[in-house]
Coordinates of C-alpha atoms in Angstrom, one line a residue:
X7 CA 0.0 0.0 0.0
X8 CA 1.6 3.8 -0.9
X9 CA 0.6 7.0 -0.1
X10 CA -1.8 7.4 -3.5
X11 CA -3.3 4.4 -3.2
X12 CA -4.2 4.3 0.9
X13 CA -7.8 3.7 1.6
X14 CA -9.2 5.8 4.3
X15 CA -10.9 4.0 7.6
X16 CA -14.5 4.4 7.6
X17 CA -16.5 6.4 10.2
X18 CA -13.3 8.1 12.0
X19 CA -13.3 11.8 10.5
X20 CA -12.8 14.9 12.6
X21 CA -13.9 17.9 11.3
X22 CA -10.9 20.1 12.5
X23 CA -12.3 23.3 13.7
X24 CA -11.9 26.8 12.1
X25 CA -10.2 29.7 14.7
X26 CA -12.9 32.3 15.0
X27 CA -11.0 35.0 16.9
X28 CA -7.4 35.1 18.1
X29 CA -5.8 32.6 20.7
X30 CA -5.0 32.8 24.3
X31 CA -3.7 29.3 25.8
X32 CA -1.0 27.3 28.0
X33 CA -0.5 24.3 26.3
X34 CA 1.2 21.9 29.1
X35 CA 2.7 19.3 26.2
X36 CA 3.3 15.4 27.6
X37 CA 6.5 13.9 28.0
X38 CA 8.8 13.5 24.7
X39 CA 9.0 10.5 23.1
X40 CA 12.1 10.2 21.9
X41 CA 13.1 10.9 25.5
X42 CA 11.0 8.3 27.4
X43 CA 12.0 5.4 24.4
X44 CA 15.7 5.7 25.0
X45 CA 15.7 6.3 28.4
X46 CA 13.6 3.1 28.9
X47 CA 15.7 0.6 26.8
X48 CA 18.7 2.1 29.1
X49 CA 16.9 1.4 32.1
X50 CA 16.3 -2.2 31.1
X51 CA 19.6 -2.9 30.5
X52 CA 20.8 -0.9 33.9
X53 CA 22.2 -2.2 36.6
X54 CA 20.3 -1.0 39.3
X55 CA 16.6 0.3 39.4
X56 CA 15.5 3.7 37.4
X57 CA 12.5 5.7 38.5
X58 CA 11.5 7.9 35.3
X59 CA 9.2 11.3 35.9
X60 CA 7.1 12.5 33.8
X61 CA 7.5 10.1 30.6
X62 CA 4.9 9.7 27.9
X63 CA 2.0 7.7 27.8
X64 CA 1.1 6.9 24.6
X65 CA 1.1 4.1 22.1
X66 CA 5.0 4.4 20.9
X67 CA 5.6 4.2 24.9
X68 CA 3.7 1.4 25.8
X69 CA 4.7 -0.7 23.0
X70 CA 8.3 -0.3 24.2
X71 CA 7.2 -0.9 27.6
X72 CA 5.1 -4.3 26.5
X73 CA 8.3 -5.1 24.3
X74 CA 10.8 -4.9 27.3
X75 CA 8.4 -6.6 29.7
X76 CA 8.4 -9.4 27.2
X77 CA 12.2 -9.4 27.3
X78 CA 11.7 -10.0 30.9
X79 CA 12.0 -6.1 32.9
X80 CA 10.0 -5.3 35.2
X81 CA 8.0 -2.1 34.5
X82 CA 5.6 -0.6 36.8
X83 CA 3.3 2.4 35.8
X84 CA 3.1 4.7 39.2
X85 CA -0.5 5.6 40.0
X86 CA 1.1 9.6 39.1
X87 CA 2.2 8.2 35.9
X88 CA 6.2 7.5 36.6
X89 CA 7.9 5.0 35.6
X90 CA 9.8 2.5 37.8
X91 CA 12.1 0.1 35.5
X92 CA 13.7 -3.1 37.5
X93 CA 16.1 -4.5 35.1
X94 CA 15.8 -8.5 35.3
X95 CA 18.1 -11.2 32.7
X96 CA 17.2 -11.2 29.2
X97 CA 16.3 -15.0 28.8
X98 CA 12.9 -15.2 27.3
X99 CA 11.5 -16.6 24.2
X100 CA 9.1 -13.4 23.0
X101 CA 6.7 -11.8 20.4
X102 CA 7.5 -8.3 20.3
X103 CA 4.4 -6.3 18.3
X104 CA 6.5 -3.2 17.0
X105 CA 3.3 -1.6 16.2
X106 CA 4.5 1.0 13.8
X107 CA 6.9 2.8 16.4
X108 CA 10.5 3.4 14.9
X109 CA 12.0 3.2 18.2
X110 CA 10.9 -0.7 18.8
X111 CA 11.8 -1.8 15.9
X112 CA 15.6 -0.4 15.2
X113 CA 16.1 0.3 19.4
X114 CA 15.2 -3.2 20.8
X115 CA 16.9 -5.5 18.3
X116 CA 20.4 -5.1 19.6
X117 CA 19.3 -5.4 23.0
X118 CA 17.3 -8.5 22.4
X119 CA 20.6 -9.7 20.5
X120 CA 21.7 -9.7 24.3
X121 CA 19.3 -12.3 25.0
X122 CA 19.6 -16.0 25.3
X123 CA 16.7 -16.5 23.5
X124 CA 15.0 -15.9 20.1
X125 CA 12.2 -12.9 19.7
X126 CA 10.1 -12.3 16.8
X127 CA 9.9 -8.6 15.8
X128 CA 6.5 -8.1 13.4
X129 CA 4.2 -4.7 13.5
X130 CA 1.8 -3.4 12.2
X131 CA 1.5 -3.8 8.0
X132 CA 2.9 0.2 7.0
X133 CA 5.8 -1.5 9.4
X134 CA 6.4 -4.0 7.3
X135 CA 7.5 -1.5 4.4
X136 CA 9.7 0.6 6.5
X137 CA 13.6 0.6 6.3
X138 CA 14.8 -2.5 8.3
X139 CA 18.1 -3.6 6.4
X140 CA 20.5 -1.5 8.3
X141 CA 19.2 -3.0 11.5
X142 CA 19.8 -6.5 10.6
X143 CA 23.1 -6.1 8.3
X144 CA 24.7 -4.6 11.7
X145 CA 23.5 -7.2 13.7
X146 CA 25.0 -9.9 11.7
X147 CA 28.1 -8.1 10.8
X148 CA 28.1 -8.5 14.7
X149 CA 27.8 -12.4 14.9
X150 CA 24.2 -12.2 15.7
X151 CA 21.8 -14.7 13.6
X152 CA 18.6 -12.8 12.1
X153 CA 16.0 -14.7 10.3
X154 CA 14.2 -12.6 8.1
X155 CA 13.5 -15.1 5.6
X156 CA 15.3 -12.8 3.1
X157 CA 13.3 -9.3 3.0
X158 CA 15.3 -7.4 4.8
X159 CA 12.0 -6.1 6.8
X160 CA 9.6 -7.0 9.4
X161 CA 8.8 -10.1 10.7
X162 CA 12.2 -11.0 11.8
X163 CA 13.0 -13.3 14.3
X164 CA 16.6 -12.3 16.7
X165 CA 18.5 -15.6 17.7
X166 CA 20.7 -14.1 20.3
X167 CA 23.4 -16.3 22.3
X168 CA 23.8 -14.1 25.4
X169 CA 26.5 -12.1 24.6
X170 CA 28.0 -9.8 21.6
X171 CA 31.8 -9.2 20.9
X172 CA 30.9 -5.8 19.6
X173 CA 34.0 -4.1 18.3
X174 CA 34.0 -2.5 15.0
X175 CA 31.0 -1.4 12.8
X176 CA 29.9 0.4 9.8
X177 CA 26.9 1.0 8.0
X178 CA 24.7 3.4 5.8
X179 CA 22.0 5.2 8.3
X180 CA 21.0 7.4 5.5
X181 CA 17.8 6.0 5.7
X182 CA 17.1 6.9 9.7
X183 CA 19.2 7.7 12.5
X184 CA 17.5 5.2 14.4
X185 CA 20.1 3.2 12.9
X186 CA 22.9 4.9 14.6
X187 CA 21.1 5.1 18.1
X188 CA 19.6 1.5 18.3
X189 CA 23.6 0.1 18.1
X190 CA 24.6 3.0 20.5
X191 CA 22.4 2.4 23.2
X192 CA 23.1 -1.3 23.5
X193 CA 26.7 -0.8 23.2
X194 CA 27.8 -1.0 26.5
X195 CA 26.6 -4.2 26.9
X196 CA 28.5 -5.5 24.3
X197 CA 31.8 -7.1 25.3
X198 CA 34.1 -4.8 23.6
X199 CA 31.8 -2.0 23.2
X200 CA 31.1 -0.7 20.2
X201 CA 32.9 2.1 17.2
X202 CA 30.2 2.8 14.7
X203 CA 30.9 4.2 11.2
X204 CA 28.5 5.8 9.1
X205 CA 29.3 5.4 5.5
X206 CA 26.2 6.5 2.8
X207 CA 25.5 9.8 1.2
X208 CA 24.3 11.7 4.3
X209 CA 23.2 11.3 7.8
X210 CA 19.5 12.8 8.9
X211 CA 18.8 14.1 12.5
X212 CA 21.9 14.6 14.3
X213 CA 20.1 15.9 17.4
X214 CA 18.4 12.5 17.3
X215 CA 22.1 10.7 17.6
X216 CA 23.3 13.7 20.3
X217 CA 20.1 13.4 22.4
X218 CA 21.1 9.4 21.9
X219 CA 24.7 10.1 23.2
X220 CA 23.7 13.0 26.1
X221 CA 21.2 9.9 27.8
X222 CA 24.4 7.4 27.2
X223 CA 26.8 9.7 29.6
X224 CA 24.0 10.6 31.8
X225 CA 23.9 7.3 33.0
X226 CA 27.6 6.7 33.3
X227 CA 28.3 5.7 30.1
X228 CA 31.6 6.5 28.3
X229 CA 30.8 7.2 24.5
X230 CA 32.9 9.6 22.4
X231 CA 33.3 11.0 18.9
X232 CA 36.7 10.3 17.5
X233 CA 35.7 12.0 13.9
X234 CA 32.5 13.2 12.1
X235 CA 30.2 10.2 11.5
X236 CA 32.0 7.9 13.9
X237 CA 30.8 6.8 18.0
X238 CA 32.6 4.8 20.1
X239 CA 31.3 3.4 23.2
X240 CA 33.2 1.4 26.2
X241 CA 31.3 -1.2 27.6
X242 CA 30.9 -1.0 31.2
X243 CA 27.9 -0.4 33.5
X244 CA 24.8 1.6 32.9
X245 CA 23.6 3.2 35.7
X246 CA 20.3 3.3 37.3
X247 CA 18.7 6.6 39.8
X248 CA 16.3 9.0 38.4
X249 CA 15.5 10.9 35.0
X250 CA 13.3 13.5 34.6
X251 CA 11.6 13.5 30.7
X252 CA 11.3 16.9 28.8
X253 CA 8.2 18.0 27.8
X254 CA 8.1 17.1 23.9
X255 CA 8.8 20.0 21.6
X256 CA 7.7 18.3 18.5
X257 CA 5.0 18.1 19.4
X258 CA 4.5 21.2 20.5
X259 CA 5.5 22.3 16.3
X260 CA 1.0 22.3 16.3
X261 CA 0.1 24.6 18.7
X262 CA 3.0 26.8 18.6
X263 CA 1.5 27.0 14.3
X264 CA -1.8 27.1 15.7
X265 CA -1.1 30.9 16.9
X266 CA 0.8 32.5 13.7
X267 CA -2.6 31.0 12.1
X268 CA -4.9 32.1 14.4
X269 CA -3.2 35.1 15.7
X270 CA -3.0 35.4 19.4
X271 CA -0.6 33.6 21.5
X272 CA 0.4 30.3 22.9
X273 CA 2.4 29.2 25.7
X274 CA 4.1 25.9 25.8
X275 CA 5.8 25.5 30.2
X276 CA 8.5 24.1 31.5
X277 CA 10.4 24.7 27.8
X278 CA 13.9 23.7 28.9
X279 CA 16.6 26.2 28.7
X280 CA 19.0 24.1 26.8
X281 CA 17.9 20.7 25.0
X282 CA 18.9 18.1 22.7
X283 CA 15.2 17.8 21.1
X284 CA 15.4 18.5 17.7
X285 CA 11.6 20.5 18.3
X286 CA 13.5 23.1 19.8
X287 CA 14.2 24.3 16.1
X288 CA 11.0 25.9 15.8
X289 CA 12.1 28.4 17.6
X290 CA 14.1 29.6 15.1
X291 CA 12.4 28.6 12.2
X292 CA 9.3 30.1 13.0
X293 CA 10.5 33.7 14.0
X294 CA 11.4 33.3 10.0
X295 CA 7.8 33.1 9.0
X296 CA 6.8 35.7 11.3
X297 CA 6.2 34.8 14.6
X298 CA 7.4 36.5 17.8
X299 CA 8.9 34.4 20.1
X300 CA 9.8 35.0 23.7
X301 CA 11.4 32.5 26.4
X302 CA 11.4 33.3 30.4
X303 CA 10.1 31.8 33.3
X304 CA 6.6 31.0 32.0
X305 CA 8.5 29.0 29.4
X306 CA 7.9 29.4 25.4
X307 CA 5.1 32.1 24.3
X308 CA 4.7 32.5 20.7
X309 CA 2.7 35.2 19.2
X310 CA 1.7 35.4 15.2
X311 CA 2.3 37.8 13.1
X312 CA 0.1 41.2 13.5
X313 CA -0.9 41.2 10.1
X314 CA -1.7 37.6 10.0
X315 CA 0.2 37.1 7.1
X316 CA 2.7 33.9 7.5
X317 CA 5.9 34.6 5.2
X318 CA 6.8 31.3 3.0
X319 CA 10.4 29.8 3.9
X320 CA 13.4 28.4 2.0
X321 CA 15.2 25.7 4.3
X322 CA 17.3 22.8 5.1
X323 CA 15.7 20.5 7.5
X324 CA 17.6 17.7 7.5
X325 CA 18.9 18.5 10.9
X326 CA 14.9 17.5 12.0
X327 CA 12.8 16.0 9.3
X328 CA 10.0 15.5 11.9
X329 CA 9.6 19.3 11.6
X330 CA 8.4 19.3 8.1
X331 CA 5.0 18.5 8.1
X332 CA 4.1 21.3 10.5
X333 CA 6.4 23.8 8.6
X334 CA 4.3 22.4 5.2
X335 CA 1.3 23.2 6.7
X336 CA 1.8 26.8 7.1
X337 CA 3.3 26.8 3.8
X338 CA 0.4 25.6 2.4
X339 CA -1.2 29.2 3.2
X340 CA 1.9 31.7 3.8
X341 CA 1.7 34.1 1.5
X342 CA 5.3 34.1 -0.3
X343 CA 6.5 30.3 -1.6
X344 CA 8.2 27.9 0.3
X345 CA 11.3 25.2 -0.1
X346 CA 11.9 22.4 1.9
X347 CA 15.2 20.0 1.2
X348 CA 17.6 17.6 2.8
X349 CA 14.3 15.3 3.9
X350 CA 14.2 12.6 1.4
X351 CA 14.4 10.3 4.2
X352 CA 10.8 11.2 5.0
X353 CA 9.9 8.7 2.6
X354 CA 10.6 6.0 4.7
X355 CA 8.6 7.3 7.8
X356 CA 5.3 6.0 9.3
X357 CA 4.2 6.9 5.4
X358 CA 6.2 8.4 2.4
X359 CA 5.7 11.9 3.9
X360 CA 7.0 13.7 1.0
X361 CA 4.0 12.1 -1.3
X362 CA 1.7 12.5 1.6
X363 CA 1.6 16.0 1.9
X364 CA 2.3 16.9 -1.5
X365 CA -1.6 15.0 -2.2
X366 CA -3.4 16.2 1.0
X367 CA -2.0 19.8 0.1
X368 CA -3.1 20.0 -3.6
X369 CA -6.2 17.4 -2.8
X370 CA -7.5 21.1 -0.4
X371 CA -6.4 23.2 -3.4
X372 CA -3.0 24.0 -2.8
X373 CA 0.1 24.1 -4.9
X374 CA 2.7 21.8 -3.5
X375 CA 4.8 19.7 -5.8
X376 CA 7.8 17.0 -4.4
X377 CA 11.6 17.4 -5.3
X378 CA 14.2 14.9 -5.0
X379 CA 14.7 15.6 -1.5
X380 CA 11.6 17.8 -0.4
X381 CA 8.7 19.9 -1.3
X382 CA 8.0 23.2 -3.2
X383 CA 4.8 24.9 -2.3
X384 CA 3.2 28.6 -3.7
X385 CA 0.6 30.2 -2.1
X386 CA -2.8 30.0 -3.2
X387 CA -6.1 31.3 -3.3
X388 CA -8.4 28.2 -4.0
X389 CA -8.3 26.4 -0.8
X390 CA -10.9 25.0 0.4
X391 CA -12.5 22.1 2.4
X392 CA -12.2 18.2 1.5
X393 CA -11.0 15.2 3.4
X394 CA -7.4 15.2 5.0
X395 CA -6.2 12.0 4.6
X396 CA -3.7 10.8 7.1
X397 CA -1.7 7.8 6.1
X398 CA -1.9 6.2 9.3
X399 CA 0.9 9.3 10.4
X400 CA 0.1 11.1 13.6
X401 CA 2.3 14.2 12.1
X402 CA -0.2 13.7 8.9
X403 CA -3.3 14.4 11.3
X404 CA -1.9 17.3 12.9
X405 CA -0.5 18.8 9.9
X406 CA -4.6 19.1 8.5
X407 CA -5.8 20.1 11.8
X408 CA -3.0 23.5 11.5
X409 CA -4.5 24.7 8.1
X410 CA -8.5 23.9 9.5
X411 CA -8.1 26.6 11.4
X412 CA -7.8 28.9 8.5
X413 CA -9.5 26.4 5.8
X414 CA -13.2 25.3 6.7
X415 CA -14.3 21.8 5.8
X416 CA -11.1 20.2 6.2
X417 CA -12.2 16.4 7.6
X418 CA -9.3 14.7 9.6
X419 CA -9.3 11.1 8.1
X420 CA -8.5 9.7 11.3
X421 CA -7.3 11.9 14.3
X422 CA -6.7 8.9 16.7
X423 CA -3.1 8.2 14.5
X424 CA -2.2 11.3 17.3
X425 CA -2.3 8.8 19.9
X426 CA 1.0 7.4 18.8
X427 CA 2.7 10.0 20.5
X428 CA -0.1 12.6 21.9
X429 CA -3.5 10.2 22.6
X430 CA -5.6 13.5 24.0
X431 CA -4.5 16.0 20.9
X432 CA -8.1 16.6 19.7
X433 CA -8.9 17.6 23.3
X434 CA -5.7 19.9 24.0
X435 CA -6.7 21.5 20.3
X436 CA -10.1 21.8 21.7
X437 CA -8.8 23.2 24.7
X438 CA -5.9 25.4 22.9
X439 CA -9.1 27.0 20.9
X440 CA -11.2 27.4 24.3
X441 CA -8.7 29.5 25.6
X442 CA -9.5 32.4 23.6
X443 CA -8.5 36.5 24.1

């Protein structure tokens, strides 16, 4: 199944609601999930108890928690919603359900590689087309025996011994830097450790890797970069205690949109002062469309432009390809044209993102057309209202619900894809919009 040819589900639309007067709203965000992911796997394979505060709760975090219970960790959910991880041997026979989370499927491999035991990795059927080679070349180039009955892909079964050498590696993460950060936060486990090369014609999301390496010496962990493209980590001990989990900042990429389209302004607390979440790029990027931004003790407030006119941007975002379907969306009705490049890897995301919202965008009658590595879009004047398709890809539903503010009629295929990493969206938008000047 690809982007053109995805059938919507029936009886799921949300008709995403049209801003009638300027906004006025805190938006307290949920834990990130990048965050939560890594700093779970690490837990497991700590050597002493973690307590986690504030983590996500969503369907990317509970099917890593369900995948490293199955491994054998103890998790328990705190009735205030931490986290307490109890690392236990890896020695189980399992069935982990990737669903269609990234993070499971290229962070638990090496770790269940540790494992006396085989597991199955399958998810859900988009899953099954996602980049999975990588993964399993570097576990064999490690010794490890992967049965994927020769597709390179989902299902997959891991036949680990207990044990990896580790030692030198190199492979081609052009794909995903999931790649990179799956090896990496196994590594110290391994009995050499690892030094990972990346070879292949570029590398997407290097905040992704540096968040990846900041959790890694947080816990003890000693992990350096000899040369660009190259990680080294000692194996040793991972260490246990407590870890606070920042608020998610790409997620916030909606509502902070939500008030250069609306007008108004929008609050996002507890924005950290200094961060290794790529989301703390829209910062930046949206003060060039024509937002004001402001950071002190309340935490982020963006304000839209006066005018309400959003200015069109040329950029690079390969540093944080997650940001592009928010920054499409307010494309799609800036007023100057845009350019998006360095995010052909976006075509091997929950959906082919570049296709995605190059359809949904003209589908509403926009202008948007892909490149090699991005999009082109030019203002127009003939949008209007139609279904928003989503492609099973939370970032999809969210990117429709920005322009329904402006664009009336504009029926979310499915907003419950938000649930993968924010399940109460449609009520914080609801909220967000309630919250009114």
């Amino acid at each position: 199944m690809t982007s053109s040819s995805y059938s919507p589900a029936a009886n799921q639309t949300w008709l995403a609601p049209v801003a009638s007067a300027p906004i006025s709203a805190t938006v307290k965000l949920p834990g990130s999930k990048s965050l939560t992911n890594r700093e779970l796997v690490l837990s497991a394979l700590a050597n002493e108890p973690t307590l986690l505060t504030a983590p996500l709760h969503s369907r990317d975090s509970k099917l890593m928690i369900d995948a490293l219970r199955a491994l054998g960790t103890a998790i328990d959910v705190l009735a205030n919603g931490d986290v307490r991880v109890t690392p236990r041997p890896l020695d189980r026979a399992a069935q982990i359900d990737c669903g269609l989370a990234g993070t499971v499927m290229r962070f638990v491999p090496p770790m269940a590689a540790l494992s006396s035991a085989d597991v199955l990795f399958d998810g859900d059927e988009a899953a099954r087309r996602r980049p999975m080679h990588t993964t399993i070349e570097s576990l064999r180039s490690l010794g490890v025996d992967v049965d994927d009955n020769g597709g390179m892909a989902l299902p997959f079964t891991v036949r680990g011994t207990g044990s990896i050498a580790g030692g030198e590696v190199t492979i081609d993460a052009s794909a995903s830097s999931q790649f990179v950060s799956g090896l990496l936060l196994s590594a110290a486990r391994f009995e050499r450790g690892i030094t990972l090369r990346h070879e292949g014609e570029h590398l997407p999301s290097m905040p992704h890797i540096e968040m990846t390496l900041d959790c890694l010496a947080k816990r003890g962990v000693t992990v350096f970069t000899p040369e660009t493209a190259v990680w080294s980590v000692e194996p040793g001990s991972i260490a246990g205690g407590e870890y606070a989990i920042e608020p998610d900042l790409s997620n916030a990429g909606p509502f902070l949109a939500a008030a250069m389209v609306a007008g108004g302004s929008v609050t996002i607390p507890g924005w950290p002062d200094s961060t290794t979440q790529v989301g703390d790029e829209f910062d930046g990027i949206l003060q060039q469309m024509g937002a004001t931004i402001v950071r002190d003790d309340r935490g982020l407030t963006i304000t839209g432009p006066a005018d309400g006119r959003i200015r069109g941007i040329e950029i690079d975002l390969s540093i944080g390809g997650e940001l592009t379907p928010v920054i499409a969306a307010l494309a799609a009705i800036a007023e100057t044209p845009s350019r998006i490049w360095g995010v052909a890897h976006l075509r091997g995301h929950e959906t082919d993102r570049l296709a995605a919202l190059a359809t949904e965008i003209n589908r509403i009658g926009g202008i948007a057309r892909e490149t090699a590595d991005g999009l082109e879009i030019d203002p127009s004047e003939n949008l209007h209202g139609a279904l928003w398709q989503t492609y099973e890809d939370h970032r999809m539903a969210t990117a429709g619900a920005i322009i329904g503010l402006r664009v009336p009629g504009i029926e979310i295929e499915d907003i419950t894809t938000t649930s993968k990493t924010m399940p109460n969206f449609d009520e914080l938008w609801l909220d967000m919009l309630g919250g009114r000047a």
